[in-house]
GROMACS .gro file of C-alpha atoms in nm:
model
  487
    1MET     CA    1 -11.202   7.401   0.753
    2PHE     CA    2 -11.237   7.393   0.371
    3ILE     CA    3 -11.138   7.780   0.375
    4ARG     CA    4 -10.833   7.705   0.579
    5ALA     CA    5 -10.712   7.450   0.355
    6PHE     CA    6 -10.770   7.660   0.059
    7ILE     CA    7 -10.583   7.940   0.219
    8PHE     CA    8 -10.288   7.734   0.312
    9GLY     CA    9 -10.277   7.573  -0.040
   10ALA     CA   10 -10.279   7.897  -0.222
   11VAL     CA   11  -9.995   8.038   0.002
   12LEU     CA   12  -9.807   7.714  -0.079
   13LEU     CA   13  -9.858   7.747  -0.427
   14PHE     CA   14  -9.750   8.118  -0.456
   15ALA     CA   15  -9.443   8.040  -0.249
   16ASN     CA   16  -9.344   7.760  -0.481
   17ALA     CA   17  -9.398   7.982  -0.777
   18SER     CA   18  -9.214   8.275  -0.635
   19GLN     CA   19  -8.908   8.029  -0.582
   20ALA     CA   20  -8.924   7.882  -0.921
   21GLN     CA   21  -8.906   8.250  -1.059
   22THR     CA   22  -8.614   8.356  -0.838
   23ALA     CA   23  -8.394   8.050  -0.828
   24LYS     CA   24  -8.114   8.032  -1.058
   25PRO     CA   25  -8.175   7.760  -1.318
   26ALA     CA   26  -7.959   7.460  -1.288
   27PRO     CA   27  -7.731   7.404  -1.568
   28THR     CA   28  -7.804   7.085  -1.769
   29ALA     CA   29  -7.555   7.050  -2.027
   30SER     CA   30  -7.256   6.805  -1.977
   31PRO     CA   31  -6.913   7.000  -1.982
   32SER     CA   32  -6.693   6.941  -2.265
   33LEU     CA   33  -6.333   6.849  -2.210
   34GLU     CA   34  -6.197   7.191  -2.237
   35GLN     CA   35  -6.447   7.297  -1.979
   36ARG     CA   36  -6.361   7.014  -1.750
   37VAL     CA   37  -5.993   7.119  -1.768
   38ALA     CA   38  -6.079   7.469  -1.690
   39ASP     CA   39  -6.264   7.360  -1.371
   40LEU     CA   40  -5.938   7.198  -1.262
   41GLU     CA   41  -5.746   7.517  -1.348
   42ALA     CA   42  -5.998   7.694  -1.133
   43TYR     CA   43  -5.968   7.446  -0.862
   44VAL     CA   44  -5.586   7.492  -0.860
   45ASN     CA   45  -5.606   7.884  -0.885
   46ASN     CA   46  -5.894   7.894  -0.635
   47SER     CA   47  -6.117   8.087  -0.861
   48ALA     CA   48  -6.477   8.033  -1.016
   49ARG     CA   49  -6.580   7.750  -1.239
   50GLY     CA   50  -6.761   7.816  -1.548
   51SER     CA   51  -7.075   7.684  -1.371
   52ASP     CA   52  -7.033   7.933  -1.117
   53SER     CA   53  -7.100   8.217  -1.360
   54GLU     CA   54  -7.430   8.386  -1.369
   55ASN     CA   55  -7.681   8.228  -1.620
   56ALA     CA   56  -7.432   7.913  -1.683
   57LYS     CA   57  -7.553   7.671  -1.902
   58THR     CA   58  -7.300   7.399  -1.837
   59ALA     CA   59  -7.285   7.186  -1.538
   60SER     CA   60  -6.941   7.099  -1.366
   61ASN     CA   61  -6.829   6.756  -1.266
   62ILE     CA   62  -6.656   6.886  -0.948
   63SER     CA   63  -6.956   7.129  -0.863
   64GLY     CA   64  -6.894   7.100  -0.496
   65SER     CA   65  -6.617   7.176  -0.265
   66GLY     CA   66  -6.260   7.099  -0.352
   67PRO     CA   67  -6.093   6.870  -0.104
   68GLY     CA   68  -5.763   7.066  -0.053
   69HIS     CA   69  -5.913   7.413   0.001
   70ASN     CA   70  -6.185   7.238   0.216
   71GLY     CA   71  -5.909   7.029   0.428
   72TRP     CA   72  -5.695   7.336   0.481
   73MET     CA   73  -5.998   7.533   0.608
   74MET     CA   74  -6.118   7.262   0.854
   75THR     CA   75  -5.749   7.255   0.979
   76ALA     CA   76  -5.764   7.645   0.992
   77SER     CA   77  -6.092   7.622   1.179
   78ALA     CA   78  -5.936   7.396   1.451
   79LEU     CA   79  -5.630   7.629   1.478
   80VAL     CA   80  -5.865   7.940   1.536
   81LEU     CA   81  -6.043   7.758   1.828
   82PHE     CA   82  -5.715   7.639   1.966
   83MET     CA   83  -5.622   8.015   1.996
   84THR     CA   84  -5.901   8.053   2.245
   85LEU     CA   85  -5.914   7.699   2.397
   86PRO     CA   86  -5.656   7.656   2.532
   87GLY     CA   87  -5.418   7.930   2.390
   88LEU     CA   88  -5.584   8.254   2.522
   89ALA     CA   89  -5.701   8.085   2.840
   90LEU     CA   90  -5.358   7.986   2.934
   91PHE     CA   91  -5.203   8.304   2.828
   92TYR     CA   92  -5.442   8.503   3.026
   93GLY     CA   93  -5.465   8.248   3.325
   94GLY     CA   94  -5.091   8.260   3.374
   95LEU     CA   95  -5.108   8.642   3.396
   96VAL     CA   96  -5.364   8.642   3.657
   97ARG     CA   97  -5.284   8.589   4.041
   98GLN     CA   98  -5.328   8.227   4.141
   99LYS     CA   99  -5.663   8.291   4.325
  100ASN     CA  100  -5.823   8.389   3.992
  101VAL     CA  101  -5.675   8.141   3.745
  102LEU     CA  102  -5.978   7.943   3.704
  103SER     CA  103  -6.214   8.236   3.650
  104VAL     CA  104  -6.011   8.342   3.333
  105LEU     CA  105  -6.078   7.964   3.213
  106ALA     CA  106  -6.447   7.969   3.298
  107GLN     CA  107  -6.493   8.303   3.108
  108CYS     CA  108  -6.308   8.159   2.792
  109LEU     CA  109  -6.523   7.857   2.803
  110GLY     CA  110  -6.862   8.018   2.889
  111ILE     CA  111  -6.800   8.276   2.589
  112ALA     CA  112  -6.721   7.979   2.344
  113GLY     CA  113  -7.052   7.821   2.435
  114LEU     CA  114  -7.274   8.142   2.432
  115VAL     CA  115  -7.130   8.253   2.112
  116ALA     CA  116  -7.154   7.928   1.948
  117ILE     CA  117  -7.530   7.924   2.027
  118LEU     CA  118  -7.595   8.283   1.909
  119TRP     CA  119  -7.396   8.194   1.595
  120TRP     CA  120  -7.600   7.885   1.510
  121ALA     CA  121  -7.940   8.094   1.568
  122VAL     CA  122  -7.889   8.398   1.384
  123GLY     CA  123  -7.514   8.534   1.408
  124TYR     CA  124  -7.397   8.372   1.107
  125SER     CA  125  -7.676   8.507   0.895
  126LEU     CA  126  -7.646   8.863   1.029
  127VAL     CA  127  -7.295   8.873   0.928
  128PHE     CA  128  -7.269   8.656   0.587
  129SER     CA  129  -7.608   8.671   0.440
  130ARG     CA  130  -7.692   8.948   0.198
  131GLY     CA  131  -7.901   9.232   0.352
  132SER     CA  132  -7.793   9.613   0.387
  133PRO     CA  133  -7.450   9.777   0.399
  134ILE     CA  134  -7.479   9.757   0.782
  135ILE     CA  135  -7.609   9.411   0.875
  136GLY     CA  136  -7.690   9.104   0.685
  137GLY     CA  137  -8.044   8.936   0.658
  138PHE     CA  138  -8.216   8.617   0.787
  139LYS     CA  139  -8.146   8.385   0.500
  140PHE     CA  140  -7.935   8.130   0.711
  141VAL     CA  141  -8.101   8.162   1.052
  142PHE     CA  142  -8.046   7.825   1.241
  143LEU     CA  143  -7.773   7.763   0.978
  144ARG     CA  144  -8.069   7.678   0.732
  145GLY     CA  145  -7.930   7.584   0.398
  146VAL     CA  146  -7.581   7.600   0.539
  147ASP     CA  147  -7.450   7.264   0.390
  148ALA     CA  148  -7.150   7.109   0.211
  149GLN     CA  149  -7.216   7.330  -0.093
  150PRO     CA  150  -6.986   7.644  -0.120
  151ASN     CA  151  -7.133   7.983  -0.080
  152GLY     CA  152  -7.012   8.168  -0.391
  153ASP     CA  153  -7.017   8.511  -0.221
  154TYR     CA  154  -6.718   8.406  -0.025
  155SER     CA  155  -6.560   8.091  -0.158
  156TYR     CA  156  -6.595   7.861  -0.470
  157TRP     CA  157  -6.417   7.565  -0.323
  158VAL     CA  158  -6.501   7.559   0.053
  159SER     CA  159  -6.831   7.397   0.174
  160GLN     CA  160  -7.042   7.674   0.348
  161ASN     CA  161  -7.078   7.477   0.681
  162VAL     CA  162  -6.692   7.482   0.689
  163PHE     CA  163  -6.674   7.835   0.615
  164ALA     CA  164  -6.936   7.903   0.899
  165MET     CA  165  -6.751   7.719   1.148
  166TYR     CA  166  -6.431   7.868   1.039
  167GLN     CA  167  -6.592   8.239   1.112
  168LEU     CA  168  -6.750   8.075   1.428
  169MET     CA  169  -6.387   8.052   1.584
  170PHE     CA  170  -6.317   8.442   1.493
  171ALA     CA  171  -6.661   8.523   1.686
  172ILE     CA  172  -6.564   8.325   1.993
  173ILE     CA  173  -6.206   8.468   2.039
  174THR     CA  174  -6.309   8.842   1.963
  175PRO     CA  175  -6.516   8.885   2.290
  176ALA     CA  176  -6.282   8.649   2.490
  177LEU     CA  177  -5.998   8.907   2.434
  178ILE     CA  178  -6.208   9.162   2.629
  179ILE     CA  179  -6.169   8.975   2.962
  180GLY     CA  180  -5.814   9.057   2.983
  181ALA     CA  181  -5.875   9.408   3.055
  182VAL     CA  182  -6.147   9.344   3.336
  183ALA     CA  183  -5.972   9.033   3.462
  184GLU     CA  184  -5.972   8.955   3.855
  185ARG     CA  185  -6.280   9.168   3.943
  186ILE     CA  186  -6.581   9.125   3.703
  187ARG     CA  187  -6.862   8.901   3.760
  188PHE     CA  188  -6.923   8.575   3.557
  189ALA     CA  189  -7.287   8.661   3.503
  190ALA     CA  190  -7.197   9.019   3.390
  191VAL     CA  191  -6.931   8.892   3.142
  192LEU     CA  192  -7.205   8.641   2.979
  193VAL     CA  193  -7.467   8.901   2.960
  194PHE     CA  194  -7.232   9.187   2.832
  195VAL     CA  195  -7.090   8.963   2.557
  196GLY     CA  196  -7.453   8.834   2.475
  197VAL     CA  197  -7.570   9.194   2.379
  198TRP     CA  198  -7.215   9.316   2.249
  199MET     CA  199  -7.235   9.049   1.988
  200PHE     CA  200  -7.553   9.172   1.838
  201VAL     CA  201  -7.465   9.553   1.874
  202VAL     CA  202  -7.110   9.551   1.786
  203TYR     CA  203  -6.941   9.239   1.640
  204PHE     CA  204  -7.226   9.116   1.392
  205PRO     CA  205  -7.260   9.461   1.251
  206LEU     CA  206  -6.898   9.554   1.217
  207ALA     CA  207  -6.827   9.222   1.083
  208HIS     CA  208  -7.086   9.265   0.824
  209MET     CA  209  -6.980   9.589   0.726
  210VAL     CA  210  -6.611   9.482   0.668
  211TRP     CA  211  -6.638   9.115   0.535
  212GLY     CA  212  -7.024   9.086   0.420
  213ILE     CA  213  -7.045   9.079   0.028
  214ASP     CA  214  -7.249   9.385   0.046
  215GLY     CA  215  -7.089   9.558   0.347
  216TRP     CA  216  -7.019   9.903   0.392
  217MET     CA  217  -6.646   9.902   0.414
  218ASN     CA  218  -6.568   9.599   0.221
  219GLY     CA  219  -6.335   9.748  -0.032
  220VAL     CA  220  -6.224   9.417  -0.200
  221TRP     CA  221  -6.519   9.239  -0.261
  222ASN     CA  222  -6.828   9.516  -0.272
  223PRO     CA  223  -6.821   9.704  -0.575
  224ARG     CA  224  -7.081   9.963  -0.432
  225ALA     CA  225  -6.881   9.996  -0.082
  226LYS     CA  226  -6.864  10.347   0.062
  227VAL     CA  227  -6.555  10.300   0.240
  228THR     CA  228  -6.307  10.124   0.040
  229ALA     CA  229  -6.102   9.989   0.335
  230ILE     CA  230  -5.924   9.664   0.348
  231ASP     CA  231  -5.885   9.418   0.638
  232PHE     CA  232  -5.757   9.085   0.553
  233ALA     CA  233  -5.786   8.896   0.897
  234GLY     CA  234  -5.946   9.119   1.154
  235GLY     CA  235  -5.765   9.423   1.274
  236THR     CA  236  -6.076   9.628   1.291
  237VAL     CA  237  -6.337   9.332   1.336
  238VAL     CA  238  -6.133   9.130   1.580
  239HIS     CA  239  -5.883   9.361   1.771
  240MET     CA  240  -6.007   9.699   1.757
  241SER     CA  241  -6.365   9.604   1.845
  242SER     CA  242  -6.226   9.395   2.161
  243GLY     CA  243  -5.956   9.642   2.258
  244TRP     CA  244  -6.152   9.973   2.259
  245SER     CA  245  -6.455   9.803   2.423
  246ALA     CA  246  -6.214   9.657   2.689
  247LEU     CA  247  -6.101  10.017   2.773
  248VAL     CA  248  -6.455  10.133   2.836
  249LEU     CA  249  -6.542   9.815   3.033
  250CYS     CA  250  -6.256   9.854   3.239
  251ALA     CA  251  -6.328  10.218   3.312
  252LEU     CA  252  -6.668  10.136   3.438
  253LEU     CA  253  -6.541   9.868   3.673
  254GLY     CA  254  -6.266  10.068   3.819
  255PRO     CA  255  -5.920   9.946   3.937
  256ARG     CA  256  -5.854   9.613   4.136
  257LEU     CA  257  -5.817   9.637   4.488
  258GLY     CA  258  -5.475   9.767   4.579
  259PHE     CA  259  -5.391   9.862   4.200
  260ARG     CA  260  -5.057  10.055   4.220
  261LYS     CA  261  -5.042   9.967   4.580
  262GLU     CA  262  -4.965   9.584   4.571
  263ILE     CA  263  -4.761   9.367   4.357
  264MET     CA  264  -4.987   9.182   4.107
  265ALA     CA  265  -4.740   8.970   3.923
  266PRO     CA  266  -4.833   8.698   3.705
  267HIS     CA  267  -4.851   8.374   3.916
  268SER     CA  268  -4.735   8.138   3.622
  269MET     CA  269  -4.505   8.266   3.354
  270VAL     CA  270  -4.462   7.900   3.232
  271LEU     CA  271  -4.837   7.901   3.146
  272CYS     CA  272  -4.824   8.249   3.007
  273MET     CA  273  -4.523   8.136   2.763
  274VAL     CA  274  -4.716   7.809   2.677
  275GLY     CA  275  -5.044   7.999   2.598
  276ALA     CA  276  -4.842   8.257   2.365
  277GLY     CA  277  -4.696   7.997   2.174
  278MET     CA  278  -5.029   7.817   2.123
  279LEU     CA  279  -5.168   8.171   2.025
  280TRP     CA  280  -4.884   8.199   1.784
  281VAL     CA  281  -4.925   7.862   1.616
  282GLY     CA  282  -5.307   7.909   1.607
  283TRP     CA  283  -5.249   8.257   1.455
  284TYR     CA  284  -5.165   8.087   1.120
  285GLY     CA  285  -5.542   7.937   1.084
  286PHE     CA  286  -5.632   8.303   1.169
  287ASN     CA  287  -5.439   8.482   0.920
  288ALA     CA  288  -5.335   8.219   0.639
  289GLY     CA  289  -5.682   8.068   0.679
  290SER     CA  290  -5.848   8.402   0.594
  291ALA     CA  291  -5.739   8.342   0.243
  292LEU     CA  292  -6.013   8.087   0.227
  293GLY     CA  293  -5.807   7.852   0.021
  294ALA     CA  294  -5.467   7.688   0.019
  295ASP     CA  295  -5.334   7.920  -0.235
  296GLY     CA  296  -5.051   8.203  -0.295
  297ILE     CA  297  -5.225   8.442  -0.087
  298ALA     CA  298  -5.244   8.218   0.206
  299ALA     CA  299  -4.863   8.134   0.162
  300ASN     CA  300  -4.789   8.490   0.156
  301ALA     CA  301  -5.013   8.540   0.477
  302PHE     CA  302  -4.806   8.252   0.638
  303THR     CA  303  -4.471   8.421   0.569
  304THR     CA  304  -4.565   8.782   0.663
  305THR     CA  305  -4.715   8.656   0.982
  306THR     CA  306  -4.392   8.483   1.086
  307LEU     CA  307  -4.170   8.751   1.013
  308ALA     CA  308  -4.392   9.036   1.179
  309THR     CA  309  -4.435   8.811   1.498
  310ALA     CA  310  -4.068   8.703   1.529
  311ILE     CA  311  -3.927   9.032   1.485
  312ALA     CA  312  -4.196   9.215   1.728
  313SER     CA  313  -4.127   8.971   1.977
  314PHE     CA  314  -3.743   9.039   1.967
  315THR     CA  315  -3.789   9.430   1.930
  316TRP     CA  316  -4.003   9.423   2.260
  317ALA     CA  317  -3.769   9.234   2.439
  318MET     CA  318  -3.466   9.440   2.328
  319LEU     CA  319  -3.654   9.769   2.421
  320GLU     CA  320  -3.664   9.614   2.771
  321TYR     CA  321  -3.306   9.507   2.796
  322ALA     CA  322  -3.181   9.858   2.668
  323LEU     CA  323  -3.427  10.042   2.910
  324ARG     CA  324  -3.439   9.819   3.201
  325GLY     CA  325  -3.126   9.604   3.187
  326LYS     CA  326  -3.306   9.280   3.159
  327ALA     CA  327  -3.520   9.102   2.869
  328SER     CA  328  -3.824   8.927   3.028
  329VAL     CA  329  -3.994   8.640   2.898
  330LEU     CA  330  -4.303   8.845   2.955
  331GLY     CA  331  -4.167   9.096   2.707
  332PHE     CA  332  -4.100   8.814   2.447
  333CYS     CA  333  -4.464   8.701   2.467
  334SER     CA  334  -4.618   9.041   2.477
  335GLY     CA  335  -4.420   9.160   2.157
  336ALA     CA  336  -4.517   8.814   2.012
  337VAL     CA  337  -4.893   8.879   2.055
  338ALA     CA  338  -4.851   9.258   1.953
  339GLY     CA  339  -4.680   9.150   1.615
  340LEU     CA  340  -4.956   8.924   1.553
  341VAL     CA  341  -5.234   9.166   1.613
  342VAL     CA  342  -5.064   9.437   1.423
  343ILE     CA  343  -4.999   9.209   1.114
  344THR     CA  344  -5.364   9.066   1.115
  345PRO     CA  345  -5.520   9.320   0.875
  346ALA     CA  346  -5.210   9.349   0.663
  347CYS     CA  347  -5.079   8.979   0.637
  348GLY     CA  348  -5.266   8.916   0.283
  349TYR     CA  349  -5.164   9.252   0.134
  350VAL     CA  350  -4.838   9.326   0.231
  351ASP     CA  351  -4.497   9.172   0.127
  352PRO     CA  352  -4.220   9.049   0.328
  353THR     CA  353  -4.040   9.369   0.376
  354GLY     CA  354  -4.376   9.529   0.477
  355ALA     CA  355  -4.396   9.264   0.741
  356VAL     CA  356  -4.058   9.340   0.879
  357ILE     CA  357  -4.153   9.715   0.874
  358ILE     CA  358  -4.472   9.606   1.105
  359GLY     CA  359  -4.283   9.388   1.317
  360ILE     CA  360  -4.035   9.652   1.448
  361VAL     CA  361  -4.323   9.897   1.460
  362ALA     CA  362  -4.553   9.644   1.651
  363GLY     CA  363  -4.295   9.570   1.890
  364ALA     CA  364  -4.218   9.936   1.977
  365VAL     CA  365  -4.552  10.111   1.991
  366PRO     CA  366  -4.781   9.875   2.196
  367PHE     CA  367  -4.450   9.840   2.429
  368PHE     CA  368  -4.487  10.220   2.523
  369ALA     CA  369  -4.872  10.200   2.516
  370CYS     CA  370  -4.847   9.918   2.784
  371THR     CA  371  -4.563  10.049   2.982
  372LYS     CA  372  -4.632  10.449   2.976
  373LEU     CA  373  -5.003  10.503   2.902
  374LYS     CA  374  -5.146  10.304   3.213
  375SER     CA  375  -4.890  10.474   3.440
  376TRP     CA  376  -4.980  10.825   3.272
  377PHE     CA  377  -5.389  10.773   3.281
  378HIS     CA  378  -5.381  10.499   3.587
  379TYR     CA  379  -5.646  10.295   3.421
  380ASP     CA  380  -5.635   9.926   3.537
  381ASP     CA  381  -5.621   9.735   3.214
  382ALA     CA  382  -5.519   9.423   3.398
  383LEU     CA  383  -5.346   9.217   3.121
  384ASP     CA  384  -5.294   9.496   2.856
  385THR     CA  385  -5.577   9.403   2.640
  386PHE     CA  386  -5.598   9.785   2.524
  387GLY     CA  387  -5.241   9.842   2.486
  388VAL     CA  388  -5.201   9.550   2.255
  389HIS     CA  389  -5.517   9.481   2.090
  390ALA     CA  390  -5.656   9.831   2.057
  391VAL     CA  391  -5.340  10.026   1.988
  392GLY     CA  392  -5.208   9.730   1.784
  393GLY     CA  393  -5.503   9.672   1.573
  394THR     CA  394  -5.540  10.058   1.530
  395LEU     CA  395  -5.167  10.077   1.414
  396GLY     CA  396  -5.213   9.767   1.207
  397ALA     CA  397  -5.548   9.889   1.013
  398PHE     CA  398  -5.334  10.236   0.933
  399LEU     CA  399  -5.018  10.030   0.816
  400THR     CA  400  -5.209   9.818   0.605
  401GLY     CA  401  -5.319  10.124   0.398
  402VAL     CA  402  -4.961  10.263   0.379
  403LEU     CA  403  -4.792   9.920   0.277
  404ALA     CA  404  -5.025   9.724   0.091
  405THR     CA  405  -4.918   9.594  -0.242
  406ALA     CA  406  -5.112   9.439  -0.556
  407ARG     CA  407  -4.796   9.240  -0.610
  408VAL     CA  408  -4.874   8.984  -0.328
  409ASN     CA  409  -5.277   9.019  -0.389
  410SER     CA  410  -5.406   9.099  -0.720
  411ASN     CA  411  -5.754   9.130  -0.564
  412LEU     CA  412  -5.656   9.472  -0.489
  413VAL     CA  413  -5.672   9.588  -0.856
  414GLY     CA  414  -5.928   9.351  -0.950
  415THR     CA  415  -6.270   9.417  -1.116
  416VAL     CA  416  -6.433   9.514  -0.781
  417ALA     CA  417  -6.158   9.721  -0.683
  418ALA     CA  418  -6.173   9.902  -0.998
  419GLN     CA  419  -6.556   9.939  -0.971
  420ASN     CA  420  -6.538  10.118  -0.623
  421THR     CA  421  -6.220  10.296  -0.676
  422LEU     CA  422  -6.006  10.080  -0.428
  423ALA     CA  423  -5.749  10.029  -0.714
  424ASN     CA  424  -5.694  10.403  -0.780
  425LYS     CA  425  -5.646  10.465  -0.408
  426LEU     CA  426  -5.381  10.176  -0.346
  427GLY     CA  427  -5.036  10.324  -0.283
  428HIS     CA  428  -5.177  10.665  -0.275
  429VAL     CA  429  -5.461  10.758  -0.045
  430LEU     CA  430  -5.573  10.422   0.088
  431TRP     CA  431  -5.465  10.503   0.418
  432LEU     CA  432  -5.737  10.773   0.425
  433GLU     CA  433  -5.995  10.493   0.374
  434GLN     CA  434  -5.848  10.319   0.663
  435LEU     CA  435  -5.848  10.607   0.871
  436LYS     CA  436  -6.232  10.635   0.799
  437ALA     CA  437  -6.259  10.249   0.901
  438ILE     CA  438  -6.075  10.319   1.221
  439GLY     CA  439  -6.273  10.597   1.313
  440ILE     CA  440  -6.612  10.411   1.280
  441THR     CA  441  -6.487  10.114   1.445
  442ILE     CA  442  -6.389  10.319   1.753
  443ALA     CA  443  -6.716  10.507   1.756
  444LEU     CA  444  -6.920  10.181   1.739
  445ALA     CA  445  -6.718   9.992   1.991
  446VAL     CA  446  -6.682  10.262   2.242
  447GLY     CA  447  -7.046  10.405   2.222
  448ALA     CA  448  -7.201  10.063   2.228
  449SER     CA  449  -6.967   9.923   2.506
  450ALA     CA  450  -7.032  10.231   2.709
  451ILE     CA  451  -7.430  10.195   2.685
  452ILE     CA  452  -7.431   9.807   2.730
  453GLY     CA  453  -7.183   9.826   3.019
  454THR     CA  454  -7.374  10.098   3.211
  455ILE     CA  455  -7.726   9.888   3.144
  456VAL     CA  456  -7.531   9.576   3.291
  457LYS     CA  457  -7.393   9.761   3.583
  458VAL     CA  458  -7.719   9.916   3.685
  459PHE     CA  459  -7.942   9.579   3.654
  460ILE     CA  460  -7.745   9.322   3.742
  461GLY     CA  461  -7.386   9.472   3.868
  462LEU     CA  462  -7.041   9.451   3.701
  463ARG     CA  463  -6.831   9.417   3.989
  464ILE     CA  464  -6.786   9.134   4.257
  465ALA     CA  465  -6.802   9.242   4.624
  466PRO     CA  466  -6.467   9.355   4.776
  467GLU     CA  467  -6.446   9.041   5.015
  468ILE     CA  468  -6.490   8.816   4.713
  469GLU     CA  469  -6.212   9.000   4.505
  470ARG     CA  470  -5.980   8.942   4.814
  471GLN     CA  471  -6.046   8.588   4.853
  472GLY     CA  472  -6.022   8.514   4.480
  473LEU     CA  473  -6.292   8.432   4.209
  474ASP     CA  474  -6.199   8.088   4.161
  475ILE     CA  475  -6.360   7.977   4.491
  476ASN     CA  476  -6.636   8.208   4.519
  477GLU     CA  477  -6.758   8.231   4.170
  478HIS     CA  478  -6.702   7.879   4.058
  479GLY     CA  479  -6.653   7.684   4.373
  480GLU     CA  480  -6.313   7.543   4.268
  481GLU     CA  481  -5.944   7.607   4.313
  482GLY     CA  482  -5.687   7.599   4.046
  483TYR     CA  483  -5.396   7.453   4.281
  484ILE     CA  484  -5.469   7.222   4.572
  485VAL     CA  485  -5.163   7.119   4.735
  486SER     CA  486  -5.191   6.835   4.989
  487GLY     CA  487  -4.999   6.741   5.271
   0.00000   0.00000   0.00000
């Protein structure tokens, strides 16, 4: 008993000593008037305080989060969740047939709950704690130490718990996008198993590589980045990863019964339009919130998001009008979502003219991907997840490298960008770095999804039985109906 107590005490003493050696000494001196004014200027400029610097000797009277930046990020977090629940749920729900509307809602809700659990347990840590260039470490498992104090690796004025919740909303919507390609024929259990594994194999590593402070492809903030690519709000992490994975899963499932033989029109364009509008509104949190503060970069992202989205929506519908003689509500909605997707990686890096160019291209290229590619290759991407998110995300990642400018974001030529040569590539060969990131993202998403999907298919099954598919997923998978018309 004595020996056990001695060993325990020795380990505890060693741990405390190690912590004392590695912990950053807390500043003790009171700040001068000049330093206090500098802190206020840092708050307004969304930059570091003097006390945030390495080996700082002086404390700060505003050492915690800043109320304005924190308030904006809490609002942005709610807006991004609003994109999935109810935005994406209603957008997808309106596009499927009446007998399957609840299945889409249930899948969105199930993914939200599952991903939240994974994020709390280990996901946030694997993405945003320091580790390797490929994946983070375990410093923040179970959100340990994630409190109201900012994490200076990502923001000096936003509480880390708010930052963690903001990033959780991204983690929720990304796999939820996949279900659009496999709607109306995938098992609910298969969705949850596939997403649970996919988060560890695809999303967590990719998000760390692109956004982690020591990530392999974080050109803006990692001075040792091997691929100096840029992705402001998730062109690679969110849209390419989900869109290319969706194509693989849809190929593994095969087409719906009656595909290309029966009319499978959306059961409610009203719900679809309402959902698309919610996505547009929520996307301001997605894009402008990615500035991680209420500053000029966020304002630029807000502006470019608006322009690109409105122009893409108009472009898509006008192409319909020119080619088919009618501009549909579905066309306006699809164009708006395509514009939001393509502007996402670029919104904080391009000026308004760049946003206009992106809007026109975003309305045209995904339009042809959705209307022509499916007819050429006969794959059943039920709700055009691949055509909009994979094609749009890939397009946006490339255009970011062509149109990015330091005039709207000085971080592109900052100290870190100078160290890893991003600043030298801006305006010249940055598009080559973007192509590298695109290739890595596609390879990871396609390869991993093929393996995960095949394993799920073998062990639990991906697809519902034909008789259930004919009757509808709502009543068979969830024991409910979306619409009950009485007497």
